[in-house]
Amino acid sequence: MHKKLFIPGPVEVAEDVLQKMAEPMIGHRSKEASSLQRGISDKLRIVFQTKEEILLSTSSGSGLMEGAIRCCTAKRAAVFSIGAFGKRWYEMAIDNRVPADLYEVEWGEAIKPEFVDEVLGTGKYDLIALTHNETSTGIMNPVGEIAKVIKKYPEVVWCLDTVSSMGGTNIPVDELGVDVCITSSQKALGLPPGLAACSFSKKAIERARNVEHRGYYLDLLKLYEFIQKKDYQYPSTPSLSHMFALDYALNKMLEEGMDNRYKRHIEMAEYVRAWARKNFEIFGDEDNLSNTVTTIKNTRGISVADLNKELGKRGFAISNGYGKLKEKTFRIAHMAEFTLDDIKELIENINDILKL
Amino acid sequence: MHKKLFIPGPVEVAEDVLQKMAEPMIGHRSKEASSLQRGISDKLRIVFQTKEEILLSTSSGSGLMEGAIRCCTAKRAAVFSIGAFGKRWYEMAIDNRVPADLYEVEWGEAIKPEFVDEVLGTGKYDLIALTHNETSTGIMNPVGEIAKVIKKYPEVVWCLDTVSSMGGTNIPVDELGVDVCITSSQKALGLPPGLAACSFSKKAIERARNVEHRGYYLDLLKLYEFIQKKDYQYPSTPSLSHMFALDYALNKMLEEGMDNRYKRHIEMAEYVRAWARKNFEIFGDEDNLSNTVTTIKNTRGISVADLNKELGKRGFAISNGYGKLKEKTFRIAHMAEFTLDDIKELIENINDILKL
């Protein structure tokens, strides 16, 4: 039996979007491919709220994160981490011989703007890498406040991981001043995994031009220059199936209206949070909760694995806690195409199983 | 109107395989994902004729080529190129600060075993990178003969690009002694683009363990160690849609029988070659022609672009010559699920358009 995925990615994909994954192939050097990919970039510019270029990569979001930190650090990168995916930026830097320092806070906390100010104020860094929405903890960093600090340091390129938030929450990329904003298909955009996208600001382009040895497949500058020259065709054969599905899904998204979409996500989040507060506790900083996934403290000492097994029999899946938070927390994702009714149906089933 | 793709990738994908791309999602950390991905590796081991590990990468074949040359060169790489894709290996090495030398022959020629012997005999190299089947020229390197030479140099790791040949022609990976044999979904395996696979020998693993700064997303050793530890789950969310389709396509492939499949490819190749010899000329070394794509010299001075436009109206697409060979040659691919009847139908239409 298929399980409806209330996990923080891959998400449940709508049937009509899935069907677009089965479209017959076209040549990747055809005018049709150019027009498809150009159209996707144009629509993603609306979702990202940016006038900068959009790059597509046949990879997971991690691929573009690696490309970004490698291509855009000339001096030293400051990586701020609030969980598992924040730390990944740092590993990527080290694995690519990119000078970097890791600034971590306790899991469940957000990054404070003053902390960013203190670190960037040392003058050691020309890049900051930050997670917007950390699925391992359910915390969303206060990027509005952080943006004000980063703007004080015009030499710093800002890379932001919005893998699990873009499309589900309002992220005005240009207004914030994010230089490389990265997302992935399998989260709030509501597609299967396999495609990543990022914005690429003029400042980031200029920086990359001054960085040598940026690699090949994940070199953001190579992608950028190729699509300028070849009318939105990519150096390597891209996942055309994902392109068909993303183009279609973006049309649906813009039809729904981005503000309606964000509102829907907030409604779902608030419903889950209220339920969690009543029956358990919410994990982490209540002032910086994620709009796409809620992490719940297992204050009742239930077996999360058993709960998920029972839910599985009823056609639902939620997530256990991540890494060291396993069984101590559990996670319910509320993103992409789900509605409040889907969330209510899940919660009713959890209530029934746990006799709440 | 959909055009049947007689281009050297992406290939025409069978309708039932396409439908598998539209399967609903599963969690990438589930037992189901482990079992799916383990099964694919087992079946690919049969296709690759190898006992070594198989790695899957959500990227194009270029991603794994870059990973291979970066992870497995400790001293210096010798890159042998017979066309556009051979040269790409060299660019990848340089872009990653990997010491490398490029050995090129004229487009249309194959690499001679003596040339490899002469180069490796210098003792400068611990890696050789080679294209098996070069789609820019329609030449297939004589890997059987080349293998005998490479075996004389046990310190050399052999990386072979079989992106456009694996699944369409017999490549006994272990018997040849190839250490990293790379292929991609959208060629002779008959799937949409977006997934790559490679074998990874013990010698290559040992080598990678002695190379620092191998990157993150395309680090073959990281993929290898992760799937050992996590029962064939991957570090980043993989393209599950491609996994569903590849698993299904591999079952079909093994049902057809690999020998029957190779025979079918040879029959199609021979039919196109005979037609080309009669009406045009074959481009390049007649002793080393590709079984999956034929490059034809435009001895009649036709407009290839116009021919393709006319074919397009009838629902077919072939390829113009690659790069500097544009209009001087054209290419007909005969791979994946096509049968002799498909090829005959295409050729009849070309004959009709060109009044041959």
XYZ file of C-alpha atoms in Angstrom:
712
model
C 0.000 0.000 0.000
C 1.225 3.497 -0.809
C 1.967 5.633 2.239
C 1.160 9.338 2.129
C 4.439 11.035 2.990
C 4.294 13.494 5.895
C 8.102 13.385 6.006
C 10.345 16.394 5.266
C 11.076 15.145 1.740
C 10.626 13.468 -0.565
C 7.093 14.808 -0.296
C 3.849 13.429 -1.628
C 3.598 14.419 -5.314
C 0.243 15.220 -6.937
C -0.910 12.648 -9.483
C -1.020 15.126 -12.398
C 2.540 16.283 -11.634
C 3.706 12.654 -11.479
C 2.163 12.021 -14.889
C 4.352 14.784 -16.350
C 7.392 12.743 -15.302
C 6.270 10.190 -17.912
C 6.325 12.566 -20.906
C 8.210 11.253 -23.962
C 11.766 12.546 -24.471
C 12.881 15.490 -26.566
C 16.409 16.326 -27.733
C 18.279 18.362 -25.118
C 19.841 20.460 -27.885
C 16.462 21.336 -29.420
C 14.611 24.666 -29.465
C 11.913 22.904 -27.487
C 14.400 22.194 -24.664
C 15.580 25.814 -24.695
C 12.064 27.116 -24.451
C 11.105 24.658 -21.688
C 14.144 25.511 -19.577
C 13.935 29.244 -20.209
C 10.290 29.145 -19.123
C 11.174 27.334 -15.900
C 13.831 29.916 -15.049
C 11.349 32.732 -15.702
C 8.728 31.181 -13.431
C 11.261 30.330 -10.720
C 12.314 33.980 -10.750
C 8.779 34.795 -9.599
C 8.877 32.166 -6.846
C 12.349 33.302 -5.738
C 11.344 36.979 -6.040
C 14.560 37.712 -7.890
C 15.696 39.457 -11.044
C 18.934 37.483 -11.077
C 19.642 34.384 -13.176
C 18.277 30.978 -12.156
C 20.422 27.858 -12.644
C 19.064 24.308 -12.805
C 21.150 21.298 -11.827
C 20.427 17.615 -12.297
C 21.467 16.718 -8.763
C 20.105 16.990 -5.256
C 20.260 20.341 -3.453
C 23.558 19.204 -1.921
C 25.147 19.365 -5.366
C 24.380 23.065 -5.738
C 25.329 23.789 -2.114
C 28.754 22.291 -2.813
C 29.026 24.211 -6.084
C 28.103 27.470 -4.363
C 30.560 27.310 -1.470
C 33.350 26.088 -3.735
C 32.800 28.635 -6.523
C 32.153 31.699 -4.408
C 34.751 31.561 -1.630
C 37.920 33.422 -2.532
C 39.092 34.126 1.033
C 37.287 32.143 3.730
C 33.751 30.917 4.364
C 31.801 31.345 7.609
C 29.353 28.460 7.975
C 26.532 28.838 10.479
C 24.885 25.613 11.513
C 21.747 24.885 13.524
C 21.579 21.167 12.704
C 22.636 18.347 10.383
C 22.250 20.198 7.094
C 24.065 23.311 8.276
C 27.072 21.218 9.145
C 26.996 19.702 5.654
C 28.063 23.079 4.187
C 31.202 22.904 6.305
C 32.017 19.330 5.263
C 31.629 20.370 1.624
C 34.044 23.250 2.079
C 36.673 21.060 3.737
C 36.250 18.289 1.130
C 37.016 20.887 -1.541
C 39.983 22.542 0.168
C 37.900 25.696 0.709
C 39.059 27.577 3.853
C 36.105 27.646 6.239
C 35.088 27.907 9.883
C 32.035 26.330 11.457
C 29.856 28.256 13.897
C 27.327 26.019 15.570
C 24.539 26.545 18.060
C 22.664 23.913 20.048
C 20.148 21.892 18.039
C 16.776 23.555 18.469
C 18.185 27.088 18.506
C 18.279 29.620 15.678
C 21.189 31.836 14.617
C 21.078 35.248 16.278
C 21.855 38.266 14.069
C 24.376 39.536 16.666
C 26.304 36.272 16.345
C 26.574 36.781 12.574
C 27.668 40.381 13.131
C 30.358 39.338 15.575
C 31.749 36.707 13.173
C 31.639 38.788 9.994
C 33.026 41.750 11.931
C 36.372 39.951 12.171
C 36.855 40.726 8.475
C 38.114 37.194 7.866
C 35.273 36.081 5.617
C 34.039 36.754 2.101
C 31.218 34.177 2.142
C 28.493 33.203 4.574
C 26.640 29.900 4.265
C 23.410 29.458 6.175
C 20.472 27.073 6.333
C 17.107 28.779 6.116
C 14.950 25.894 7.262
C 16.629 23.072 9.158
C 14.616 19.860 8.784
C 16.654 18.025 11.416
C 15.320 20.383 14.123
C 12.260 22.129 12.634
C 13.809 25.564 13.092
C 13.666 28.390 10.544
C 16.401 31.008 10.869
C 15.251 34.666 11.125
C 16.693 35.621 7.749
C 15.002 39.038 7.720
C 16.964 40.129 10.792
C 20.123 38.369 9.657
C 19.898 40.107 6.263
C 20.192 43.506 7.937
C 23.508 42.458 9.468
C 24.907 40.878 6.302
C 24.181 44.079 4.343
C 26.822 45.800 6.497
C 29.453 43.604 4.798
C 29.251 44.232 1.048
C 32.242 41.995 0.267
C 30.420 38.944 1.679
C 28.586 36.598 -0.707
C 25.514 35.093 0.975
C 24.619 31.473 0.180
C 21.292 30.350 1.625
C 19.982 26.782 1.705
C 16.213 27.035 1.185
C 15.934 23.393 0.108
C 13.038 22.683 2.449
C 11.359 26.095 2.469
C 11.311 27.696 -1.000
C 7.784 27.523 -2.376
C 6.343 26.946 1.081
C 7.250 30.190 2.784
C 7.895 33.766 1.700
C 11.584 34.277 0.802
C 12.151 37.584 -1.035
C 15.624 36.726 -2.332
C 16.609 40.117 -3.813
C 15.128 42.119 -0.958
C 17.074 40.020 1.550
C 20.216 40.316 -0.559
C 20.816 36.587 -0.902
C 23.412 35.912 -3.625
C 22.992 32.178 -4.115
C 19.638 30.875 -2.939
C 19.404 27.107 -3.346
C 16.420 24.790 -3.433
C 15.525 21.302 -4.481
C 12.574 19.687 -6.241
C 11.413 17.209 -3.587
C 10.327 19.568 -0.806
C 7.899 22.509 -0.815
C 7.950 22.676 -4.638
C 6.119 19.338 -4.598
C 8.107 17.309 -7.143
C 10.052 14.047 -7.048
C 13.751 14.377 -6.043
C 16.419 14.729 -8.742
C 16.562 18.410 -9.667
C 17.987 21.435 -7.846
C 17.777 25.147 -8.627
C 19.483 28.307 -7.419
C 19.577 32.024 -8.014
C 22.975 33.443 -8.932
C 23.539 37.161 -8.306
C 25.883 39.450 -10.198
C 28.048 39.660 -7.082
C 28.289 35.861 -6.944
C 29.127 35.704 -10.666
C 31.891 38.281 -10.214
C 33.266 36.344 -7.254
C 33.257 33.025 -9.128
C 35.210 34.676 -11.956
C 37.986 35.269 -9.423
C 38.030 31.730 -8.054
C 40.123 29.101 -9.824
C 39.474 25.357 -9.936
C 35.725 25.428 -9.440
C 35.219 21.888 -10.726
C 33.114 20.967 -13.736
C 29.656 19.483 -13.168
C 28.807 21.665 -10.160
C 30.562 24.818 -11.350
C 27.873 27.487 -11.133
C 29.775 29.855 -13.410
C 30.079 27.201 -16.117
C 26.327 26.585 -15.945
C 25.656 30.318 -16.062
C 27.900 31.002 -19.045
C 26.614 27.984 -20.953
C 22.939 28.896 -20.629
C 23.693 32.486 -21.730
C 25.454 31.212 -24.830
C 23.146 28.318 -25.632
C 19.717 29.777 -24.839
C 19.092 27.932 -21.575
C 20.524 24.604 -22.680
C 22.870 22.972 -20.152
C 26.425 21.567 -20.622
C 25.348 18.004 -19.728
C 22.099 16.225 -20.565
C 19.643 17.361 -17.861
C 16.755 15.416 -16.363
C 14.125 16.379 -18.926
C 11.451 14.427 -17.036
C 11.916 16.720 -14.048
C 11.848 19.730 -16.375
C 8.439 18.688 -17.764
C 7.081 18.152 -14.259
C 8.595 21.326 -12.775
C 7.272 23.497 -15.589
C 3.793 22.085 -15.044
C 3.994 22.332 -11.245
C 5.132 25.969 -11.442
C 2.086 26.829 -13.555
C -0.135 25.280 -10.897
C 1.761 27.093 -8.138
C 1.414 30.504 -9.768
C -2.257 29.771 -10.395
C -2.772 29.050 -6.696
C -0.940 32.312 -5.979
C 2.203 32.381 -3.862
C 0.539 34.292 -1.005
C -2.265 31.718 -0.829
C 0.346 29.006 -0.859
C 2.281 30.543 2.053
C -0.985 31.037 3.950
C -1.891 27.379 3.416
C 1.499 26.325 4.783
C 1.116 28.534 7.864
C -2.369 27.146 8.549
C -1.074 23.594 8.394
C 1.914 24.459 10.604
C -0.289 26.158 13.200
C -2.642 23.207 13.354
C 0.223 20.770 13.981
C 1.848 23.081 16.535
C -1.409 23.487 18.489
C -1.882 19.718 18.545
C 1.752 19.227 19.617
C 1.502 21.783 22.421
C -1.654 20.126 23.725
C -0.365 16.562 23.650
C 3.437 16.805 23.700
C 5.815 19.779 23.534
C 7.353 21.551 20.596
C 11.088 21.014 20.204
C 13.287 24.078 20.020
C 12.947 27.835 19.899
C 9.232 28.722 19.695
C 10.088 32.079 18.113
C 11.708 30.504 15.063
C 9.591 27.539 14.097
C 9.553 26.145 10.583
C 6.489 26.598 8.400
C 7.112 23.342 6.546
C 8.033 20.829 9.274
C 7.331 20.579 12.995
C 9.608 18.714 15.400
C 7.787 17.399 18.452
C 9.412 16.443 21.749
C 8.453 12.906 22.715
C 7.377 13.905 26.241
C 5.059 10.879 26.521
C 7.869 8.417 25.871
C 5.985 6.693 23.077
C 7.780 4.410 20.638
C 7.975 6.576 17.513
C 8.993 3.538 15.459
C 5.856 1.683 16.593
C 3.654 4.710 15.922
C 5.041 4.925 12.411
C 4.472 1.201 11.892
C 0.813 1.586 12.878
C 0.465 4.696 10.702
C 2.022 2.735 7.851
C -0.774 0.167 8.048
C -3.214 3.027 7.582
C -1.308 4.528 4.643
C 0.618 7.346 6.312
C 4.294 7.988 7.114
C 5.833 10.561 9.458
C 9.525 10.923 10.399
C 11.389 9.848 13.479
C 13.787 12.373 15.030
C 16.958 13.027 13.052
C 20.227 11.453 14.159
C 20.774 12.073 17.862
C 17.120 13.182 18.217
C 15.756 9.769 17.160
C 12.928 8.605 19.449
C 13.489 11.745 21.557
C 11.532 13.689 18.936
C 9.426 12.997 15.875
C 8.672 15.144 12.863
C 5.566 15.935 10.877
C 6.071 17.713 7.561
C 3.303 19.942 6.246
C 4.405 21.133 2.871
C 3.934 21.123 -0.899
C 0.434 20.086 -2.012
C -1.026 19.026 1.338
C -4.059 20.884 2.650
C -5.358 21.356 6.175
C -7.697 18.404 5.560
C -4.761 16.091 4.855
C -3.100 17.221 8.088
C -6.325 16.755 10.070
C -6.701 13.238 8.677
C -3.152 12.372 9.765
C -3.588 13.862 13.242
C -6.903 12.017 13.725
C -5.128 8.765 12.952
C -2.272 9.555 15.358
C -4.832 10.452 18.063
C -6.612 7.186 17.428
C -3.434 5.088 17.612
C -2.086 6.845 20.720
C -5.582 7.100 22.274
C -5.183 10.857 22.771
C 3.956 16.035 -32.759
C 6.373 13.782 -30.899
C 9.544 12.993 -32.830
C 11.071 9.531 -32.529
C 14.637 10.187 -31.408
C 17.339 8.594 -33.571
C 19.864 10.882 -31.883
C 22.723 9.632 -29.675
C 20.838 10.452 -26.494
C 18.452 11.142 -24.995
C 16.987 8.090 -26.693
C 13.406 7.145 -27.319
C 12.035 5.591 -24.110
C 9.484 2.759 -24.186
C 6.014 3.755 -22.976
C 5.962 1.221 -20.110
C 9.357 2.446 -18.861
C 8.140 6.065 -19.020
C 5.121 5.118 -16.932
C 7.443 3.898 -14.167
C 8.806 7.459 -13.945
C 5.357 8.444 -12.653
C 5.308 6.071 -9.658
C 4.360 7.709 -6.325
C 7.217 8.600 -3.988
C 8.632 6.526 -1.155
C 10.917 7.671 1.672
C 14.583 7.542 0.641
C 15.487 6.265 4.116
C 12.999 3.380 3.981
C 13.642 -0.353 3.663
C 11.785 -0.151 0.374
C 14.375 2.315 -0.979
C 17.226 0.071 0.208
C 15.739 -2.937 -1.479
C 15.023 -1.051 -4.720
C 18.548 0.353 -4.949
C 20.243 -2.881 -3.884
C 18.279 -4.694 -6.591
C 19.369 -2.207 -9.241
C 23.022 -2.618 -8.272
C 22.671 -6.419 -8.439
C 21.127 -6.281 -11.906
C 23.619 -3.715 -13.169
C 26.398 -6.059 -12.037
C 25.059 -8.547 -14.594
C 24.934 -5.908 -17.358
C 28.433 -4.655 -16.465
C 29.716 -8.247 -16.068
C 31.395 -7.312 -12.825
C 31.662 -8.581 -9.269
C 32.653 -5.137 -8.007
C 30.348 -2.586 -6.365
C 27.980 -0.471 -8.446
C 27.390 3.182 -7.508
C 24.380 5.229 -8.608
C 24.526 9.007 -8.955
C 21.702 11.490 -9.499
C 23.592 13.384 -12.201
C 24.524 12.970 -15.827
C 27.399 10.651 -16.763
C 29.681 13.699 -16.683
C 29.186 13.907 -12.919
C 30.602 10.429 -12.358
C 33.399 10.987 -14.900
C 34.492 14.034 -12.905
C 34.187 12.103 -9.648
C 36.271 9.235 -11.038
C 39.205 11.236 -12.372
C 39.276 13.449 -9.278
C 39.022 10.633 -6.727
C 41.355 8.138 -8.359
C 44.335 10.177 -9.536
C 47.110 10.351 -6.934
C 50.006 11.014 -9.323
C 48.946 12.037 -12.844
C 46.186 11.115 -15.293
C 46.684 10.196 -18.951
C 43.588 11.168 -20.906
C 43.115 9.674 -24.368
C 40.664 11.493 -26.580
C 39.139 10.633 -29.932
C 36.508 13.403 -29.925
C 34.500 15.883 -27.863
C 33.712 13.617 -24.927
C 37.275 12.335 -24.569
C 38.506 15.892 -24.217
C 35.907 16.512 -21.481
C 37.837 14.150 -19.158
C 40.845 16.423 -19.498
C 38.861 19.598 -18.794
C 37.439 17.935 -15.687
C 40.924 17.072 -14.438
C 42.213 20.611 -14.968
C 39.099 22.173 -13.378
C 39.810 20.078 -10.275
C 43.551 20.716 -10.067
C 44.230 17.082 -11.004
C 47.576 16.760 -12.844
C 46.795 15.402 -16.316
C 48.020 15.202 -19.903
C 45.825 14.988 -22.978
C 46.646 12.600 -25.816
C 44.485 13.241 -28.841
C 44.121 11.632 -32.240
C 42.315 13.005 -35.281
C 38.516 12.872 -35.069
C 37.424 9.676 -36.815
C 40.392 7.654 -35.580
C 40.548 5.209 -32.689
C 43.241 4.914 -30.005
C 45.912 2.366 -30.934
C 47.099 0.018 -28.159
C 50.747 0.859 -28.982
C 50.032 4.536 -28.305
C 48.690 3.666 -24.847
C 51.736 1.468 -24.221
C 54.109 4.249 -25.200
C 52.390 6.768 -22.892
C 51.968 4.498 -19.856
C 55.531 3.220 -20.393
C 56.850 6.616 -19.278
C 55.845 5.657 -15.720
C 54.368 9.124 -15.184
C 50.745 8.027 -14.801
C 48.634 6.204 -12.247
C 45.292 6.686 -14.053
C 44.087 6.311 -17.618
C 40.816 7.862 -18.789
C 39.330 6.684 -22.053
C 36.078 6.969 -23.982
C 34.699 3.631 -25.109
C 32.171 4.912 -27.637
C 32.600 8.455 -28.925
C 29.243 9.816 -30.089
C 30.806 12.909 -31.688
C 32.567 10.690 -34.262
C 30.803 7.294 -34.180
C 34.015 5.495 -33.250
C 34.307 2.717 -30.678
C 37.771 2.231 -29.208
C 39.234 -1.326 -29.385
C 39.119 -1.841 -25.626
C 39.926 -5.560 -25.860
C 43.339 -4.815 -27.372
C 43.884 -1.764 -25.176
C 43.105 -3.854 -22.068
C 46.056 -6.157 -22.811
C 48.394 -3.163 -22.718
C 46.900 -1.624 -19.568
C 47.323 -4.946 -17.726
C 51.094 -4.462 -18.010
C 50.778 -1.477 -15.635
C 49.216 -2.715 -12.407
C 49.544 0.684 -10.656
C 47.274 2.317 -13.261
C 43.550 2.772 -12.469
C 41.448 2.500 -15.631
C 38.403 4.776 -15.984
C 36.234 4.014 -18.999
C 33.369 6.151 -20.278
C 30.753 3.711 -21.594
C 27.971 6.303 -21.389
C 26.765 5.607 -24.921
C 27.596 1.911 -25.194
C 26.811 0.035 -21.955
C 23.705 -2.071 -22.496
C 24.074 -1.863 -26.282
C 27.346 -3.687 -26.762
C 29.300 -6.361 -24.928
C 31.620 -4.807 -22.303
C 33.011 -7.448 -19.907
C 34.205 -4.985 -17.262
C 36.088 -7.397 -14.959
C 37.618 -9.396 -17.808
C 38.923 -6.170 -19.375
C 40.185 -4.976 -15.996
C 38.287 -1.676 -16.017
C 38.323 -0.103 -12.539
C 35.662 2.582 -12.928
C 33.245 1.904 -15.766
C 30.737 4.734 -16.143
C 27.393 4.875 -17.869
C 24.293 6.992 -17.976
C 20.569 6.325 -18.134
C 19.641 8.086 -21.391
C 21.600 6.037 -23.932
C 21.660 2.288 -24.596
C 19.958 1.532 -21.257
C 16.854 3.196 -22.714
C 15.799 5.550 -19.896
C 15.283 9.295 -19.572
C 18.415 11.300 -18.612
C 19.092 12.097 -14.954
C 20.845 9.073 -13.480
C 24.400 7.744 -13.876
C 26.018 4.506 -12.687
C 29.530 3.143 -12.399
C 31.433 0.119 -11.242
C 34.069 0.764 -8.573
C 36.865 -1.807 -8.242
C 38.846 -2.630 -5.123
C 41.883 -1.057 -6.740
C 39.942 2.169 -7.360
C 38.638 2.158 -3.758
C 42.163 1.721 -2.428
C 43.387 4.560 -4.614
C 40.586 6.926 -3.551
C 41.492 6.233 0.091
C 44.875 7.768 -0.675
C 43.541 10.879 -2.402
C 42.611 13.899 -0.297
C 39.972 16.527 -1.140
C 37.757 14.396 -3.334
C 34.764 16.729 -3.065
C 31.391 15.795 -1.621
C 28.509 15.103 -4.004
C 30.627 13.349 -6.648
C 33.036 11.625 -4.267
C 32.873 7.964 -5.313
C 34.408 6.783 -2.052
C 31.792 8.654 -0.009
C 29.016 7.029 -2.057
C 30.654 3.618 -1.670
C 31.107 3.859 2.095
C 27.606 5.235 2.633
C 25.847 2.447 0.738
C 27.875 -0.187 2.618
C 26.842 1.311 5.941
C 23.251 2.222 5.058
C 22.187 -0.792 2.963
C 22.274 0.891 -0.452
C 20.795 4.202 0.645
C 22.652 7.281 -0.662
C 23.973 10.365 1.214
C 21.651 12.761 -0.668
C 18.074 12.189 -1.792
C 18.384 10.327 -5.100
C 16.063 10.487 -8.107
C 13.635 7.797 -6.995
C 11.647 8.141 -10.234
C 14.695 7.045 -12.211
C 15.248 4.212 -9.728
C 11.721 2.876 -10.340
C 12.184 3.108 -14.108
C 15.710 1.658 -14.149
C 14.723 -1.301 -11.999
C 11.869 -2.065 -14.367
C 13.961 -1.523 -17.518
C 16.698 -3.825 -16.198
C 14.152 -6.599 -15.694
C 13.062 -6.189 -19.325
C 16.676 -6.107 -20.470
C 17.611 -9.326 -18.678
C 14.445 -10.935 -20.013
C 15.463 -10.039 -23.578
C 18.911 -11.494 -22.791
C 22.050 -9.395 -23.103
C 23.401 -11.418 -26.048
C 20.145 -10.924 -27.966
C 20.316 -7.245 -27.127
C 23.884 -6.905 -28.456
C 22.913 -8.858 -31.586
C 19.956 -6.524 -32.162
C 22.261 -3.510 -31.886
C 24.753 -5.002 -34.369
C 21.969 -5.768 -36.870
C 20.713 -2.176 -36.681
C 24.271 -0.813 -37.008
C 25.024 -3.001 -40.027
C 21.841 -1.946 -41.763
C 22.647 1.762 -41.332
C 26.265 1.252 -42.381
C 25.276 -0.614 -45.563
C 22.843 2.170 -46.452
C 25.493 4.815 -45.712
C 28.140 3.075 -47.836
C 25.710 2.815 -50.731
C 24.490 6.424 -50.629
C 27.182 8.409 -48.808
C 30.382 7.340 -47.036
C 31.007 6.302 -43.472
C 33.012 8.789 -41.431
C 36.146 7.533 -39.721
C 37.995 4.287 -39.166
C 35.918 1.426 -40.627
C 37.652 -1.066 -38.303
C 36.379 0.634 -35.154
C 32.797 1.671 -35.819
C 30.304 2.183 -33.049
C 27.478 -0.298 -32.558
C 25.146 2.367 -31.189
C 25.628 5.374 -33.507
C 26.805 5.796 -37.112
C 28.411 8.993 -38.383
C 27.903 9.525 -42.099
C 30.034 11.787 -44.324
C 27.829 14.237 -46.180
C 29.386 13.410 -49.568
C 26.260 14.577 -51.412
C 26.408 18.050 -49.914
C 22.814 17.888 -48.680
C 21.542 20.348 -46.091
C 21.431 18.214 -42.969
C 19.372 20.885 -41.197
C 16.758 20.770 -43.977
C 16.708 16.978 -43.977
C 16.070 17.008 -40.236
C 13.313 19.592 -40.676
C 11.564 17.361 -43.212
C 12.068 14.307 -41.004
C 10.613 16.313 -38.128
C 7.365 16.799 -40.044
C 7.160 13.025 -40.355
C 7.890 12.422 -36.655
C 11.584 11.540 -36.700
C 14.776 13.234 -35.515
C 18.389 12.452 -36.393
C 21.529 14.399 -35.372
C 23.624 16.849 -37.300
C 27.410 16.428 -37.091
C 28.963 17.397 -33.754
C 30.788 20.722 -33.396
C 33.263 21.123 -36.233
C 31.650 18.218 -38.103
C 28.270 19.998 -38.387
C 26.801 19.716 -41.923
C 29.978 17.834 -42.958
C 28.526 14.731 -41.325
C 25.264 13.570 -39.810
C 24.534 10.931 -37.224
C 21.965 8.185 -36.860
C 21.732 6.492 -33.482
C 20.528 2.908 -33.304
C 20.309 2.017 -29.674
C 18.184 1.126 -26.664
C 14.746 -0.227 -27.552
C 14.761 0.351 -31.325
C 14.422 -2.661 -33.599
C 15.533 -3.191 -37.184
C 11.996 -2.252 -38.268
C 12.292 1.184 -36.627
C 15.591 1.762 -38.431
C 14.128 0.610 -41.753
C 11.203 3.006 -41.312
C 13.587 5.907 -40.678
C 15.815 5.042 -43.655
C 12.791 4.709 -45.965
C 11.754 8.210 -44.975
C 15.247 9.595 -45.535
C 15.367 7.876 -48.944
C 12.013 9.384 -49.795
C 13.015 12.910 -48.756
C 16.409 12.791 -50.498
C 14.969 10.837 -53.460
C 17.602 8.108 -53.110
